[in-house]
Amino acid sequence: MLKKGKLFLAVLLTCFLLGNTFGSIAVNAAGNSASQAAQTVETMSKSNEYKAFWFSYYDYDAYRAKYKKRNASTFKKYFTKVVKKGKSLGMNCIIVHVRPFGDAMYKSKYFPWSKCISGKQGKNPGFDPLKIMTSVAHANGMKIEAWINPYRVAAGSTNYSRLSSKNPGKKVA
């Protein structure tokens, strides 16, 4: 059995490795038996598990392929199905690709609209995909995080003429 000092250090190290979520239990755990402390840490970690899945730029392509009429309503319908499927699989967070190619899935003064949502970089899709994704995720009790590719401006081609004039990559090229 661990001594209280070693137990405290073990729990504190666990808290450090797992993040501040468990910091509040470190002091109390030091006074408990080793099995009680381990059980407390295990219980806390299960209630705060991070189970996420990605919604990548390929998923926007799938949306565009599925719906000929692309608007806020069809995007919300598509994304709601994605979120509900993730939730049914036990996920609690969705990571959405919001800046895949030096462009954006939201209105930005720095980046053009993403080709992944409208079909052509710089073309406004007529709705805010990030706003829809955030509201759908939260309405379904799911966390949402943004995923960006800060340096990639193209894939499979070095033809920079296809980039929007507002793409930072075009300004450098």
XYZ file of N, CA and C in Angstrom, residues 23-82:
180
model
N -7.959 18.414 -10.532
C -7.179 19.106 -9.521
C -7.896 19.247 -8.196
N -9.200 19.424 -8.248
C -9.958 19.629 -7.017
C -10.027 18.386 -6.145
N -9.757 17.219 -6.719
C -9.843 15.995 -5.904
C -8.503 15.569 -5.329
N -7.408 16.208 -5.766
C -6.074 15.778 -5.353
C -5.885 15.844 -3.846
N -6.262 16.947 -3.230
C -6.063 17.119 -1.801
C -6.920 16.129 -1.016
N -8.183 15.974 -1.414
C -9.066 15.036 -0.717
C -8.600 13.593 -0.885
N -8.081 13.273 -2.065
C -7.652 11.904 -2.334
C -6.475 11.506 -1.459
N -5.625 12.458 -1.112
C -4.455 12.150 -0.287
C -4.866 11.638 1.079
N -5.995 12.082 1.591
C -6.464 11.633 2.885
C -7.241 10.327 2.823
N -7.633 9.880 1.656
C -8.390 8.642 1.486
C -7.451 7.452 1.348
N -8.016 6.276 1.420
C -7.211 5.084 1.153
C -6.886 5.036 -0.327
N -5.927 4.240 -0.725
C -5.513 4.137 -2.126
C -6.673 3.714 -3.013
N -7.487 2.770 -2.554
C -8.598 2.298 -3.388
C -9.668 3.373 -3.537
N -9.936 4.122 -2.478
C -10.907 5.208 -2.568
C -10.423 6.297 -3.521
N -9.134 6.621 -3.453
C -8.578 7.649 -4.323
C -8.653 7.213 -5.779
N -8.285 5.982 -6.045
C -8.322 5.464 -7.418
C -9.744 5.456 -7.949
N -10.694 5.068 -7.087
C -12.097 5.029 -7.499
C -12.601 6.442 -7.806
N -12.188 7.434 -7.004
C -12.602 8.811 -7.234
C -12.070 9.310 -8.570
N -10.791 9.058 -8.850
C -10.192 9.481 -10.112
C -10.883 8.793 -11.278
N -11.153 7.498 -11.158
C -11.814 6.756 -12.236
C -13.220 7.292 -12.492
N -13.968 7.566 -11.436
C -15.324 8.097 -11.576
C -15.299 9.460 -12.252
N -14.369 10.318 -11.824
C -14.270 11.648 -12.420
C -13.898 11.562 -13.896
N -12.978 10.669 -14.242
C -12.546 10.603 -15.638
C -13.659 10.077 -16.539
N -14.470 9.155 -16.066
C -15.566 8.637 -16.888
C -16.611 9.707 -17.163
N -16.889 10.555 -16.180
C -17.912 11.578 -16.373
C -17.427 12.702 -17.283
N -16.133 12.819 -17.475
C -15.579 13.883 -18.309
C -14.838 13.335 -19.523
N -15.200 12.159 -19.972
C -14.522 11.582 -21.124
C -14.737 12.437 -22.361
N -13.711 12.505 -23.154
C -13.727 13.271 -24.397
C -13.872 12.267 -25.536
N -15.051 12.239 -26.123
C -15.329 11.313 -27.224
C -15.756 12.141 -28.425
N -14.802 12.414 -29.290
C -15.051 13.324 -30.401
C -14.902 12.621 -31.739
N -15.521 13.223 -32.747
C -15.335 12.767 -34.119
C -15.196 13.990 -35.004
N -14.595 13.783 -36.175
C -14.319 14.877 -37.091
C -15.377 15.023 -38.159
N -15.592 16.257 -38.533
C -16.392 16.618 -39.693
C -15.418 17.379 -40.586
N -14.839 16.679 -41.559
C -13.759 17.247 -42.359
C -14.275 17.881 -43.644
N -13.367 18.422 -44.423
C -13.770 19.037 -45.689
C -14.371 18.008 -46.632
N -14.055 16.750 -46.474
C -14.693 15.701 -47.280
C -16.195 15.612 -46.993
N -16.571 15.896 -45.749
C -17.983 15.853 -45.379
C -18.772 16.986 -46.044
N -18.130 18.129 -46.257
C -18.789 19.210 -46.999
C -18.988 18.784 -48.450
N -17.985 18.077 -48.999
C -18.121 17.556 -50.371
C -19.306 16.595 -50.452
N -19.455 15.751 -49.441
C -20.575 14.800 -49.408
C -21.906 15.544 -49.343
N -21.944 16.632 -48.578
C -23.160 17.455 -48.507
C -23.490 18.028 -49.883
N -22.487 18.597 -50.557
C -22.721 19.194 -51.873
C -23.158 18.144 -52.890
N -22.631 16.931 -52.767
C -23.013 15.853 -53.688
C -24.449 15.378 -53.435
N -24.866 15.416 -52.180
C -26.196 14.911 -51.819
C -27.312 15.899 -52.164
N -27.062 17.170 -51.988
C -28.105 18.179 -52.177
C -27.797 19.071 -53.371
N -28.696 19.088 -54.324
C -28.552 19.991 -55.472
C -28.916 21.415 -55.059
N -29.942 21.523 -54.202
C -30.348 22.821 -53.663
C -29.600 22.989 -52.339
N -28.617 23.866 -52.347
C -27.773 24.053 -51.160
C -28.104 25.369 -50.491
N -28.652 25.258 -49.290
C -29.014 26.451 -48.530
C -28.933 26.125 -47.044
N -29.283 27.078 -46.213
C -29.208 26.884 -44.763
C -30.050 25.699 -44.315
N -31.210 25.539 -44.902
C -32.119 24.461 -44.510
C -31.546 23.074 -44.821
N -31.021 22.905 -46.031
C -30.477 21.586 -46.386
C -29.191 21.298 -45.618
N -28.388 22.334 -45.376
C -27.159 22.114 -44.608
C -27.492 21.735 -43.166
N -28.463 22.415 -42.591
C -28.861 22.101 -41.218
C -29.395 20.663 -41.137
N -30.181 20.266 -42.120
C -30.718 18.909 -42.166
C -29.574 17.888 -42.236
N -28.631 18.133 -43.124
C -27.490 17.218 -43.292
C -26.669 17.140 -42.004
N -26.321 18.307 -41.446
C -25.472 18.325 -40.260
C -26.186 17.733 -39.045
N -27.491 17.929 -38.942
C -28.253 17.348 -37.833
C -28.167 15.831 -37.871
N -28.250 15.238 -39.057
C -28.119 13.783 -39.190
C -26.740 13.320 -38.738
N -25.713 14.079 -39.101
C -24.343 13.742 -38.702
C -24.208 13.767 -37.183
